[in-house]
PDB file of C-alpha atoms in Angstrom:
ATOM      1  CA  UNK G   1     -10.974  -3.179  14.538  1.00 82.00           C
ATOM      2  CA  UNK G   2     -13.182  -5.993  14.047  1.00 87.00           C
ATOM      3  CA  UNK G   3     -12.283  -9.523  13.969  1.00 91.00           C
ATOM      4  CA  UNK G   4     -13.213 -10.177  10.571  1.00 86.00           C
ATOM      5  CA  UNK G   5     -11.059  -6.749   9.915  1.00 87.00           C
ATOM      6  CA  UNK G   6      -8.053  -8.178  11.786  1.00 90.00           C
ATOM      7  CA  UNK G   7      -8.251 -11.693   9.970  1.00 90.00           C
ATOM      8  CA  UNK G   8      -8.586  -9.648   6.722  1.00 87.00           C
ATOM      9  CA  UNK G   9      -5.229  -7.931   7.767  1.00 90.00           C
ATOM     10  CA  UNK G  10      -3.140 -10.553   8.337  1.00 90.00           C
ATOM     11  CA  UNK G  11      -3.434 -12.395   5.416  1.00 88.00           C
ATOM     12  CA  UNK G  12      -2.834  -8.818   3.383  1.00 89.00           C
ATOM     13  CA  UNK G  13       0.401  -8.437   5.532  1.00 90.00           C
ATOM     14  CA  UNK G  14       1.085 -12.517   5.359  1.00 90.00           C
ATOM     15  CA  UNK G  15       0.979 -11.864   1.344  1.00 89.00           C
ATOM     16  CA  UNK G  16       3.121  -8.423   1.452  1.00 90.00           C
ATOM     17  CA  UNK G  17       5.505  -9.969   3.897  1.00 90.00           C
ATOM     18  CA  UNK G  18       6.582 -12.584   1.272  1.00 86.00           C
ATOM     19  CA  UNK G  19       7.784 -10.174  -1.388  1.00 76.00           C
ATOM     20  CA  UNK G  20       8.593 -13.500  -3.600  1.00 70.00           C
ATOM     21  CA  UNK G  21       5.131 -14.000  -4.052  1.00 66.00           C
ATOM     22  CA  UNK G  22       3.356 -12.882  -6.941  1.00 74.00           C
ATOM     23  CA  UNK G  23      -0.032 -13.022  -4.798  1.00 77.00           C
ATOM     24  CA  UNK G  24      -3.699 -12.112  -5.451  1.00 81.00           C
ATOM     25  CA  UNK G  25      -5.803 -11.311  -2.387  1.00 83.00           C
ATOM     26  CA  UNK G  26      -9.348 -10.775  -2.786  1.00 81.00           C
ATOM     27  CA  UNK G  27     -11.788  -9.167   0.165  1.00 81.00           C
ATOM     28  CA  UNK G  28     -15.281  -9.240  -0.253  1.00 81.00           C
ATOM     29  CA  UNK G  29     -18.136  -8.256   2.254  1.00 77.00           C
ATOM     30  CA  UNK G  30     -21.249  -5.650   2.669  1.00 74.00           C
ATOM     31  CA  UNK G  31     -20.650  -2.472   2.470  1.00 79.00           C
ATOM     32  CA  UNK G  32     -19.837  -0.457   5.835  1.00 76.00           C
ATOM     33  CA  UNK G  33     -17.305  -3.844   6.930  1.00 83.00           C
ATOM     34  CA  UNK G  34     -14.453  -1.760   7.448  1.00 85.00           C
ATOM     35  CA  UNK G  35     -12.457  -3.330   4.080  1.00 90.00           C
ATOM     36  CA  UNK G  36     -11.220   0.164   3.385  1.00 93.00           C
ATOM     37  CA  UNK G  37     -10.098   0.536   7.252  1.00 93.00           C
ATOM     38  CA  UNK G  38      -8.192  -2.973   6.284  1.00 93.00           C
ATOM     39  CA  UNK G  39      -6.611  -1.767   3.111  1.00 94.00           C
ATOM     40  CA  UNK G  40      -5.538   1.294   4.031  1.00 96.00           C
ATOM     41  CA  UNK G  41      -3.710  -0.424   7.288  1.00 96.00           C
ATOM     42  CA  UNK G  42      -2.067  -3.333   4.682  1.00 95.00           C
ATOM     43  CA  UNK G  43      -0.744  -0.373   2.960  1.00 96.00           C
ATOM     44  CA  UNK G  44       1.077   1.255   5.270  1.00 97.00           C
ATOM     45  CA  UNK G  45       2.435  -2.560   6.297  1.00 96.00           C
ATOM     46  CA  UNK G  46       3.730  -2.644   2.773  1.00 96.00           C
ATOM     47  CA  UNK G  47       5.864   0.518   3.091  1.00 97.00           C
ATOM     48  CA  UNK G  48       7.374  -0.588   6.517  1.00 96.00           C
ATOM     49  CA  UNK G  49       8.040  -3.961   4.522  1.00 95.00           C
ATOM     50  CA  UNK G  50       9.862  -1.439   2.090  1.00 95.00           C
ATOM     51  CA  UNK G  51       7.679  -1.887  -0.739  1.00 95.00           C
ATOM     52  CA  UNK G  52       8.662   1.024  -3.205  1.00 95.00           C
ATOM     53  CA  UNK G  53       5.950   1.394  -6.010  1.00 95.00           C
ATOM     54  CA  UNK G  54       2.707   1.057  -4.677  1.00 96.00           C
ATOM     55  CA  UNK G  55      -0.094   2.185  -6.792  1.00 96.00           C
ATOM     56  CA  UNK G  56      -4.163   2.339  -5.907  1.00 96.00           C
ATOM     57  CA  UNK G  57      -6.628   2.757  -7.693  1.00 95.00           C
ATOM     58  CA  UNK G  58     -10.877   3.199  -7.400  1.00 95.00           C
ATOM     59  CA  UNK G  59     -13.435   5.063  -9.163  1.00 95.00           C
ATOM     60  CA  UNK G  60     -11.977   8.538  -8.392  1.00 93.00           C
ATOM     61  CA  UNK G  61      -9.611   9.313  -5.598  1.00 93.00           C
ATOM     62  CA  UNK G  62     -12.244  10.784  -3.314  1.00 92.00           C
ATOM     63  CA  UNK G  63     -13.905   7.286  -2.598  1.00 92.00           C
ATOM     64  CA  UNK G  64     -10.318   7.048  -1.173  1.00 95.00           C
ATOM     65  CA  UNK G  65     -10.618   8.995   1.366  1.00 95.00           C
ATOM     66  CA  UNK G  66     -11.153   6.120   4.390  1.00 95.00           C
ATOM     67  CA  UNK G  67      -8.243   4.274   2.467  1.00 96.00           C
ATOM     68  CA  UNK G  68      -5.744   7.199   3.172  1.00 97.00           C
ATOM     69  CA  UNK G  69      -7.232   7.722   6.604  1.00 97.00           C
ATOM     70  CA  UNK G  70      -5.874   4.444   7.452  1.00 97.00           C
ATOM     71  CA  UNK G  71      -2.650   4.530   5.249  1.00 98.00           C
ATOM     72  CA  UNK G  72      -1.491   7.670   7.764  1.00 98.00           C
ATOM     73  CA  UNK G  73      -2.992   5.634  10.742  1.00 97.00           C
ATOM     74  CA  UNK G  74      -1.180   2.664  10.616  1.00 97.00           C
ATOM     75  CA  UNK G  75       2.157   5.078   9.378  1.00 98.00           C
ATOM     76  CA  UNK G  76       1.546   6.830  12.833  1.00 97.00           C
ATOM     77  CA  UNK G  77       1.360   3.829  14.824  1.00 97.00           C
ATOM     78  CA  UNK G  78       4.804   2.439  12.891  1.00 97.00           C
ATOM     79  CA  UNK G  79       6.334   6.087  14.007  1.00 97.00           C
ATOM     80  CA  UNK G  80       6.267   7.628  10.763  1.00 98.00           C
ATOM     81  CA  UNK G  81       5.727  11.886  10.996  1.00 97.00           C
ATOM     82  CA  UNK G  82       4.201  13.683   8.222  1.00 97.00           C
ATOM     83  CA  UNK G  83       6.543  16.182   6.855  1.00 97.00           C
ATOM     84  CA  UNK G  84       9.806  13.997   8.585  1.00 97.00           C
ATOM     85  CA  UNK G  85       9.120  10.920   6.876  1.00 98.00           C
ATOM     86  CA  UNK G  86       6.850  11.375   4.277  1.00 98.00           C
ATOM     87  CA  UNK G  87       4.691  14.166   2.512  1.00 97.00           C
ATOM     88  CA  UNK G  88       1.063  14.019   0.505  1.00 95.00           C
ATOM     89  CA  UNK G  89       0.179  15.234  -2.277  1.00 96.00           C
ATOM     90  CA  UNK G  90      -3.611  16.821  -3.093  1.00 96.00           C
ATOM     91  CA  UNK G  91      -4.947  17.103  -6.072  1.00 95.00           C
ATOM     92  CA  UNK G  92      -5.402  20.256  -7.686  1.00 94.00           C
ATOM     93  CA  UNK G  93      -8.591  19.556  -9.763  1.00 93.00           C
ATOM     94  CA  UNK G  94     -11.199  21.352  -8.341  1.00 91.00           C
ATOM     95  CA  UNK G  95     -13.419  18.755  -8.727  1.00 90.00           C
ATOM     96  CA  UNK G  96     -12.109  16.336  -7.105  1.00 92.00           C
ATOM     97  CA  UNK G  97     -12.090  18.076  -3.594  1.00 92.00           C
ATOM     98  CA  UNK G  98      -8.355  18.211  -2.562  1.00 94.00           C
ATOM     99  CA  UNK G  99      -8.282  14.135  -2.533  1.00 95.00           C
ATOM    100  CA  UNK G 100      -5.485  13.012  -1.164  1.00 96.00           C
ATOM    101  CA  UNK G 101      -3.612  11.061  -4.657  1.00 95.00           C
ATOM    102  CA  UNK G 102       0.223  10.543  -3.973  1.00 97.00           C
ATOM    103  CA  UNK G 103       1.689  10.314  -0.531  1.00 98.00           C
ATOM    104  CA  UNK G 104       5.890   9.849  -1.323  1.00 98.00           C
ATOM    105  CA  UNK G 105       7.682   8.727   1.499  1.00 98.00           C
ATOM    106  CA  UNK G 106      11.115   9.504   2.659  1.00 97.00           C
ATOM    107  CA  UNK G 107      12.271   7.766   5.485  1.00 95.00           C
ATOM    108  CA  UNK G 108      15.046   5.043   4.766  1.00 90.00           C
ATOM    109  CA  UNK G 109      14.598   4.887   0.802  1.00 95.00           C
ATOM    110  CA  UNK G 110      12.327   6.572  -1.830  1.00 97.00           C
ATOM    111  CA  UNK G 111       8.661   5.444  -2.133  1.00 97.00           C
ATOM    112  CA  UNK G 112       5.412   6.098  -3.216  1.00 97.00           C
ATOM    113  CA  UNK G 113       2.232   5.460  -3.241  1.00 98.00           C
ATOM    114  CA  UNK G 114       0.375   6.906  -6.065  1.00 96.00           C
ATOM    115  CA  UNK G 115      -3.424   6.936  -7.147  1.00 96.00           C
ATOM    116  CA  UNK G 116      -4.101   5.804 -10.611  1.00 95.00           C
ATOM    117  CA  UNK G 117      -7.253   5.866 -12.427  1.00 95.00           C
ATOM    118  CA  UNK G 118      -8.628   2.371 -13.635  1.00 95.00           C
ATOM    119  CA  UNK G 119      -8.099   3.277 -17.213  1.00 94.00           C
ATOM    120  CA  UNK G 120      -4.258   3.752 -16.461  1.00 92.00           C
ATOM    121  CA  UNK G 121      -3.296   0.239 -16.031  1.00 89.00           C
ATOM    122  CA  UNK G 122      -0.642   0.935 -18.915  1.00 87.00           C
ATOM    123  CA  UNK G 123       1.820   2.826 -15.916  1.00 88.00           C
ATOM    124  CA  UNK G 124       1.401  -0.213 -13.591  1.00 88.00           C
ATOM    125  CA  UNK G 125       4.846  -1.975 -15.241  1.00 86.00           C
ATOM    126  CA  UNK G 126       6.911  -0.883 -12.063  1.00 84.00           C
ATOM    127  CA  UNK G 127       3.929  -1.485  -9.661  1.00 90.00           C
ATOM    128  CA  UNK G 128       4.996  -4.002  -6.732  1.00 92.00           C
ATOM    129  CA  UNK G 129       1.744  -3.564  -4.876  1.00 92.00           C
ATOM    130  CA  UNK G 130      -1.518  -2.873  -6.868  1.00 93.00           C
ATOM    131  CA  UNK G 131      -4.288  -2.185  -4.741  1.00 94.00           C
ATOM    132  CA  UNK G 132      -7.882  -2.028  -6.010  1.00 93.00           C
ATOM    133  CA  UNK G 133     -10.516   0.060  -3.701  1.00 93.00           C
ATOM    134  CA  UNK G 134     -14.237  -0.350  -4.538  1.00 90.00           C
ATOM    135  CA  UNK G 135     -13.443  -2.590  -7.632  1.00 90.00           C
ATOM    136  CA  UNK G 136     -17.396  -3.354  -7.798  1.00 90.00           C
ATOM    137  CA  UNK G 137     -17.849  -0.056  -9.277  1.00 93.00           C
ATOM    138  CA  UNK G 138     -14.985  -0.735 -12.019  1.00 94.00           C
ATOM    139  CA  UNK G 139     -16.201  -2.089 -15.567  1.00 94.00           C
ATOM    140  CA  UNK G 140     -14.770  -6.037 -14.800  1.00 93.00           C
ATOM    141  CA  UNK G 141     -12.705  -5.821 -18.619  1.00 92.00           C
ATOM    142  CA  UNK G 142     -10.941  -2.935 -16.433  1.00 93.00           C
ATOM    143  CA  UNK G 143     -10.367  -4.779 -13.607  1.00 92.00           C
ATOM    144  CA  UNK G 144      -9.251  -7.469 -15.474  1.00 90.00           C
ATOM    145  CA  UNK G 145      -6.620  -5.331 -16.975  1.00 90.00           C
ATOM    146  CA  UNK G 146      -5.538  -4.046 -14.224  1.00 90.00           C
ATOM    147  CA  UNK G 147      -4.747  -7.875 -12.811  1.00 87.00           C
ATOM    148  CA  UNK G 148      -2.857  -8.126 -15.360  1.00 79.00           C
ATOM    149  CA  UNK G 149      -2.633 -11.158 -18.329  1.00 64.00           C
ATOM    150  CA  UNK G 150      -2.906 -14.042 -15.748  1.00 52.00           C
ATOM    151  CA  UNK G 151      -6.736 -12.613 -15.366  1.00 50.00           C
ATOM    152  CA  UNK G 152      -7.831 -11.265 -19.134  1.00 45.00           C
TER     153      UNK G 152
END
């Protein structure tokens, strides 16, 4: 991990940690930075922190794929076991390559993260974590939506 990665990190876990907050954090840099790597790691912060609902969303679920990578990488390193404490789920559109799009967890209380696709922003009423992975290639009214009214 890379400083800029690790700085990146901690204010992602600094924002999850404070569950009070209703927080927007923004990470921007060239492509190849590692802000996937950094996501994916704040993610599985958020489910030690007990988050419940979190959803993610990109493109398509297979420019997800470094995202998840991470999610399971920073589960392993907080002791989580696949199959013990949580399970993924594939999806089963041929097209889309077995991406990984709903991992539900298990271990002290129900939760899931779940991929939506930016034109779903309708579902994201229970959401406590939103997380947006290569927003650049999102039309910005769809983004916007997504952020919710305190952005449109």
């Amino acid at each position: 991990m890379t400083r800029d990665q690790a700085k990146a990190l901690l204010t992602f876990v600094e924002a999850i940690a404070d569950k009070s907050l209703r927080a927007t954090v923004t990470l921007t840099a060239a492509r190849g930075r590692g802000k996937s790597a950094a996501l994916g790691l704040a993610m599985a912060a958020a489910i030690a922190y007990g988050y419940s609902n979190i959803f993610v969303t990109s493109p398509s679920p297979e420019n997800l794929k470094t995202l998840f990578e991470f999610v399971f990488k920073g589960l392993d390193a907080l002791g989580y076991e696949e199959h013990l404490d949580y399970d993924l789920v594939q999806s089963t559109n041929p097209a889309l390559n077995k991406a990984i799009v709903r991992i539900n967890i298990f271990r002290n209380h129900r939760q899931t993260v779940q991929y939506i696709h930016p034109e779903d922003a309708h579902v994201l009423g229970q959401a406590e974590l939103l997380v947006i992975d290569e927003a650049a290639a999102i039309p910005l009214p769809m983004v916007r939506k997504l952020m919710g009214p305190a952005w449109r």
